[in-house]
Coordinates of C-alpha atoms in Angstrom, one line a residue:
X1 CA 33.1 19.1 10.2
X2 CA 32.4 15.9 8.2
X3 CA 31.1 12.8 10.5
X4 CA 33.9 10.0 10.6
X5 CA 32.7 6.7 8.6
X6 CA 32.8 4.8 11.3
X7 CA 30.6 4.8 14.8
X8 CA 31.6 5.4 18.3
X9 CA 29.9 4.5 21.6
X10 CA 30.2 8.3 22.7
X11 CA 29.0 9.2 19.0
X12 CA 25.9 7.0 19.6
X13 CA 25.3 8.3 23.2
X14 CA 25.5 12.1 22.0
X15 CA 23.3 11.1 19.0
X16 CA 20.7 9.3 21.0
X17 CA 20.8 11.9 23.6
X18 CA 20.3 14.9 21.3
X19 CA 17.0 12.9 19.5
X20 CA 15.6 11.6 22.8
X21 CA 15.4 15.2 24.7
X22 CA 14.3 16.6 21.4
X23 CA 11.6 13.3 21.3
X24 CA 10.6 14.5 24.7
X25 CA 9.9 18.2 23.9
X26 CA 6.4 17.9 24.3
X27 CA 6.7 17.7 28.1
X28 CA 8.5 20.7 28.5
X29 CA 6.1 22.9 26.3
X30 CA 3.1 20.8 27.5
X31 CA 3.7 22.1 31.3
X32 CA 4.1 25.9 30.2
X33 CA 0.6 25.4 27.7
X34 CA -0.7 28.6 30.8
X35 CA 1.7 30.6 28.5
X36 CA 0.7 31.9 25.1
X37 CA 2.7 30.5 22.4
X38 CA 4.3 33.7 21.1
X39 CA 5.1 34.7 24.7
X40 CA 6.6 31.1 24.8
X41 CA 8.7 31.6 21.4
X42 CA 10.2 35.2 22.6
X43 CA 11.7 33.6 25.6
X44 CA 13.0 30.6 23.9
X45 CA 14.9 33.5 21.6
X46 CA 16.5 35.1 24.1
X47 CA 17.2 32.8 26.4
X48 CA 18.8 30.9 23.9
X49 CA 20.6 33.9 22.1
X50 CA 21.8 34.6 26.1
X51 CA 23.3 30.8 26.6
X52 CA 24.4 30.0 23.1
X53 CA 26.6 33.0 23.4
X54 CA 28.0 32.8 26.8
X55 CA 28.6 28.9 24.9
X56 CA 30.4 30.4 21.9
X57 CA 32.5 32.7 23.8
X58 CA 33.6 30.2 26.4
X59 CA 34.7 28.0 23.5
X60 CA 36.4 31.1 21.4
X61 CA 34.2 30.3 18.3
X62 CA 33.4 34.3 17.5
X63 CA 35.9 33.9 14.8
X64 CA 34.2 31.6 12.1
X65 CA 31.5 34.6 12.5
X66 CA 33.3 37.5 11.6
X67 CA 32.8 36.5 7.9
X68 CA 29.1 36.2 7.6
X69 CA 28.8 39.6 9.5
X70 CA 30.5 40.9 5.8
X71 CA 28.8 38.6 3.6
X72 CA 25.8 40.1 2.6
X73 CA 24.8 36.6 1.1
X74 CA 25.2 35.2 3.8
X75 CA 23.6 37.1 6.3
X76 CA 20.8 37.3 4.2
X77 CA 20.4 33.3 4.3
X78 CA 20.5 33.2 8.2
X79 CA 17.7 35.8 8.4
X80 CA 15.5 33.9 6.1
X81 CA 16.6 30.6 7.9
X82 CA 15.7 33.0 11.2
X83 CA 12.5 33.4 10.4
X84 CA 11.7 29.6 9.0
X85 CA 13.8 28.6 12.7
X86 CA 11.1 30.5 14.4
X87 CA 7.9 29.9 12.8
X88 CA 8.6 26.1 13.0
X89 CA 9.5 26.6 16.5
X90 CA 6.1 28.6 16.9
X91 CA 4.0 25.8 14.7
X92 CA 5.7 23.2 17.0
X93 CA 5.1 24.9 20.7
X94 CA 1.5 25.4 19.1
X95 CA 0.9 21.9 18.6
X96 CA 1.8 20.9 21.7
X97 CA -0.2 23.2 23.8
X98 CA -2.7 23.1 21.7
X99 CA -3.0 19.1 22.2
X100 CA -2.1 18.0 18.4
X101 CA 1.4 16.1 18.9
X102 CA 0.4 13.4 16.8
X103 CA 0.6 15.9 13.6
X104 CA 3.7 17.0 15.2
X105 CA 5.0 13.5 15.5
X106 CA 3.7 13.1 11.8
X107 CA 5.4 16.4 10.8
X108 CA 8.9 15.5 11.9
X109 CA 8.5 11.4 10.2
X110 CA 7.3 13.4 6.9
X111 CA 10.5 16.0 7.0
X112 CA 13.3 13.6 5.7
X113 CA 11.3 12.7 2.7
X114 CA 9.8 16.1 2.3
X115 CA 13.9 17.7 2.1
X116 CA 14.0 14.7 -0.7
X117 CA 11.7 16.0 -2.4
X118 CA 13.1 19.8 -2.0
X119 CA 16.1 18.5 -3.3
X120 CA 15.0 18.1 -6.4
X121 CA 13.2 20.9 -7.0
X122 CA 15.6 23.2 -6.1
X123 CA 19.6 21.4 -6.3
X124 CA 17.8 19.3 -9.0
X125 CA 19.2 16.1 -7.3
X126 CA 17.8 12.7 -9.3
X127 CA 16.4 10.4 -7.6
X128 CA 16.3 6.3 -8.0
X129 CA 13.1 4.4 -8.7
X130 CA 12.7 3.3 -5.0
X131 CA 13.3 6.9 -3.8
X132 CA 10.5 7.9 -6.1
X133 CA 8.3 5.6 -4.5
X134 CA 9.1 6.7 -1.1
X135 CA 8.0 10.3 -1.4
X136 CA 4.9 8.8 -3.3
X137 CA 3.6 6.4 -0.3
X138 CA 4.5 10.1 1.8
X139 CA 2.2 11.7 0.1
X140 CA -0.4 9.3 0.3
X141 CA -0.4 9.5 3.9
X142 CA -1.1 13.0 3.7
X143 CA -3.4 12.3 1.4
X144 CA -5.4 9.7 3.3
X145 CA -5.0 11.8 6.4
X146 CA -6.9 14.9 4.3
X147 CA -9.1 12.8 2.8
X148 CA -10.8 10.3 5.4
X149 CA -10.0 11.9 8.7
X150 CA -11.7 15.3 7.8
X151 CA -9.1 17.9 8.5
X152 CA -6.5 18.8 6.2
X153 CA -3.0 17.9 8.3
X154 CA -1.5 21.8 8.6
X155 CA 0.6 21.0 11.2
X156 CA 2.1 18.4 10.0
X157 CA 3.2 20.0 7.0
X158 CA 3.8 22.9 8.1
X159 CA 5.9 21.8 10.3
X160 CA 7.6 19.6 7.6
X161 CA 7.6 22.5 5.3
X162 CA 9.4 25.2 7.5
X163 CA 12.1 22.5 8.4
X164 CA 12.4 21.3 5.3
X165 CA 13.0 24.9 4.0
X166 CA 15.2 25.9 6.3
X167 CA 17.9 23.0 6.5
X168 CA 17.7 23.9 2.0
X169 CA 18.5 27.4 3.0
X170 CA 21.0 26.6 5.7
X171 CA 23.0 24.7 3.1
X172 CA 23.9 28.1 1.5
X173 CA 26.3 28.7 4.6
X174 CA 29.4 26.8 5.7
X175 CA 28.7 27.2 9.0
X176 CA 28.2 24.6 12.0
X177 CA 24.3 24.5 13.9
X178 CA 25.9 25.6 17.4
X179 CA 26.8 29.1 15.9
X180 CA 24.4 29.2 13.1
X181 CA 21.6 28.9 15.8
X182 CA 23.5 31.8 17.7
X183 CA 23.6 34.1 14.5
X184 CA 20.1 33.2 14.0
X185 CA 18.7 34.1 17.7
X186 CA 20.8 36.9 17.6
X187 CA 19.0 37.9 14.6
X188 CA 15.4 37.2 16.3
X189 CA 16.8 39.0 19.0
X190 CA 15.4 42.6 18.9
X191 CA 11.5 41.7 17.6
X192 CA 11.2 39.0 20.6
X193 CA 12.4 41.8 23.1
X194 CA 10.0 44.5 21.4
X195 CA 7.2 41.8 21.5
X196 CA 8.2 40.8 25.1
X197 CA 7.6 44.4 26.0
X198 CA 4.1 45.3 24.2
X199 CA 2.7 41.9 25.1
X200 CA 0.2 41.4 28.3
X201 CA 2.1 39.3 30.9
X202 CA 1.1 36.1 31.6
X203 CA -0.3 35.7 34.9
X204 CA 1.5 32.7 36.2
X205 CA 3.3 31.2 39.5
X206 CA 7.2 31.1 40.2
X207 CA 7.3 27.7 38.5
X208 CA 6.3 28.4 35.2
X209 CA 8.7 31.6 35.4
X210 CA 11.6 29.4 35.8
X211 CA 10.6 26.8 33.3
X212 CA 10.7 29.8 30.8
X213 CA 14.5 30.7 32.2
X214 CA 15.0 27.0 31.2
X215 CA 14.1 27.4 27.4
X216 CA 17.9 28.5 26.5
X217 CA 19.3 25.2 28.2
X218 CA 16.6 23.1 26.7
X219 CA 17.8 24.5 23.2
X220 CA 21.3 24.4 23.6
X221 CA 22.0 21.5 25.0
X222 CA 20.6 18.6 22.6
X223 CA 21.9 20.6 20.2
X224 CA 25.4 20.4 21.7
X225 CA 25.1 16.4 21.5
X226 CA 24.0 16.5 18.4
X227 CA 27.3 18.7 17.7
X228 CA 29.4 15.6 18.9
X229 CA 27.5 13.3 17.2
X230 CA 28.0 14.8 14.0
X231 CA 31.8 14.9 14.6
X232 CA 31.6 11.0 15.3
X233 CA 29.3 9.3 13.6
X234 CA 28.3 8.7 9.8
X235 CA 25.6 10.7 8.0
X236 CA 23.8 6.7 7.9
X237 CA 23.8 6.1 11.4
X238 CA 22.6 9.3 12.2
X239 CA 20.0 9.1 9.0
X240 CA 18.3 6.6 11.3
X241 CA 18.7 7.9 14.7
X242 CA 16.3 11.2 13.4
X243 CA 13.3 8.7 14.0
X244 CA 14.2 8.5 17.3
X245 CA 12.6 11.8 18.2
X246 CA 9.6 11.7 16.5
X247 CA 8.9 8.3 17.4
X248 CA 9.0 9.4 21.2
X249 CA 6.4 12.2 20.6
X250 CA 4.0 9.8 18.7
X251 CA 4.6 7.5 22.4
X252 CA 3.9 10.3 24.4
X253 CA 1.0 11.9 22.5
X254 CA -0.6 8.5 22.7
X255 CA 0.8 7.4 26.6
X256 CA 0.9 10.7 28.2
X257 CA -1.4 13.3 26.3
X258 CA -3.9 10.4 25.3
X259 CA -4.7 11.5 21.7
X260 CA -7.1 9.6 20.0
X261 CA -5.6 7.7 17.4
X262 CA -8.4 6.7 14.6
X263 CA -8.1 4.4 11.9
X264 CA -7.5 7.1 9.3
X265 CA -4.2 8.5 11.2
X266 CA -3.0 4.7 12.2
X267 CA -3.2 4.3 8.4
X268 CA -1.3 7.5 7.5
X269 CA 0.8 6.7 10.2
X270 CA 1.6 3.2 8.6
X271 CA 2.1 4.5 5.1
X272 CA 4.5 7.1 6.5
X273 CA 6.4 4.4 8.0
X274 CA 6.1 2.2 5.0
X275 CA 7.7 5.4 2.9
X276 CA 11.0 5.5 5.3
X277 CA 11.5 1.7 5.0
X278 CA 11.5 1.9 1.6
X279 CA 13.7 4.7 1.6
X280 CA 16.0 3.4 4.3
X281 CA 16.3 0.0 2.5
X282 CA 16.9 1.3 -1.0
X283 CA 20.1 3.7 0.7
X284 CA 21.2 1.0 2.5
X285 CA 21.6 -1.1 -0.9
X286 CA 22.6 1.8 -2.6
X287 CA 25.3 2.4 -0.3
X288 CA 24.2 6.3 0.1
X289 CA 23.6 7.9 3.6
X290 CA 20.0 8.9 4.6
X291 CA 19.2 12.4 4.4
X292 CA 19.9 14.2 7.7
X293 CA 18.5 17.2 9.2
X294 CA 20.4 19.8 10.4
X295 CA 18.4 19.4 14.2
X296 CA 14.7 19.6 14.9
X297 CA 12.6 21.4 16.8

């Protein structure tokens, strides 16, 4: 379903909702860092395989998946999007516990510009001048970041990269997030059980237990707003509201996490920011929506 052109209070609240929980992300993986990663990734599967159907059948929205069961094509797109779904969501829970949320942060403010830049490559979509100039400044916060902080940014574009990928694959079905997510767990379904079984289980108290219960609601529900959203707001307003999440884990990593931010990241940092003024001002004058994501994280 196609955004309306025009903004509503209860769009805005759904859209600032759904980028604010996933902006605060961190937190949740953060407190379940006793976990290994993998072990955190299988539950997030089937949790969220378990919720986003019970979801999906409450609301009677088995039909629209009937087809993509018989398309070969299809199906084949949501298992590679499966597969890019889940090794972002793996990069991402990695990150966190691993203390690096500032490359995550920088991951997620690189993505918009990175899809850009997929675009072309692969719908071979032109670009303007100023658009040009936008993935440029991108990459040289990469660059900078490679080049005088020591360490080449991985998780930042891999992170970038496996998003970036999957919202180009995604674009090969007709087929809203809320049930493509479904499709997609149900598809990661049977290796996260098999690897449930065969891996060593985490000694851990009642809490952390229950926080992994949690990981189908934490999925599904920012996604739900972000559903709404969608259905009423533009593709511009939303454009902007995507820096809304990665601005939060850039607060956080500094605030809460207290991640040492040197002058070579403060500088990629401000060229990244540089690159999505550009880019915002230029589609703004332009009269052309922002690129959106389908949903992070």
């Amino acid at each position: 379903m196609q955004p309306n052109s025009r903004w509503t209070s209860g769009g805005l609240f759904h859209g600032l909702g759904a980028y604010a929980l996933w902006g605060v992300f961190p937190l949740y993986f953060h407190a379940l860092a006793p976990v290994p990663p993998l072990v955190i990734l299988c539950h997030r599967i089937v949790w969220s395989a378990l919720l986003l159907a019970a979801i999906v059948t409450w609301r009677g929205g088995w039909g629209a998946s009937r087809e993509i069961f018989r398309s070969r094509r299809a199906l084949a797109a949501l298992s590679v999007a499966a597969l890019l779904i889940a090794m972002n969501w793996l990069i991402f829970i990695y990150a966190v516990t691993t203390g690096q949320v500032l490359q995550a942060s920088l991951g997620y403010f690189i993505n918009p510009l990175f899809s850009i830049a997929l675009a072309v490559i692969f719908l071979r979509e032109r670009l303007r001048a100023w658009q040009w100039l936008a993935v440029g400044v991108a990459g040289a916060a990469v660059a900078n970041l490679a080049w005088r902080a020591g360490s080449f940014p991985f998780i930042a574009l891999a992170l970038a990269g496996t998003f970036g990928l999957y919202g180009l694959v995604r674009k090969q079905v007709n087929l809203g997030p809320l049930l493509s997510l479904l499709i997609e767990s149900i598809l990661l379904l049977p290796a996260a059980l098999l690897a449930l079984a065969l891996l060593p289980r985490p000694v851990v108290g009642p809490g952390i237990w229950l926080l992994l219960s949690l990981a189908g609601v934490v999925t599904a529900v920012p996604l739900l707003m972000f559903g709404e959203a969608v259905r009423q707001l533009p593709l511009s307003t939303l454009g902007f509201l995507q820096y809304v999440g990665p601005t939060l884990q850039f607060i956080l990593a500094l605030a809460v996490f207290k991640e040492r931010l040197d002058p070579a990241r403060l500088a990629s940092f401000a060229l990244c920011w540089a690159a999505i003024g550009i880019y915002a001002v230029d589609s703004v004058r332009a009269h052309s929506p922002q690129l959106l994501a389908d949903e992070p994280d």
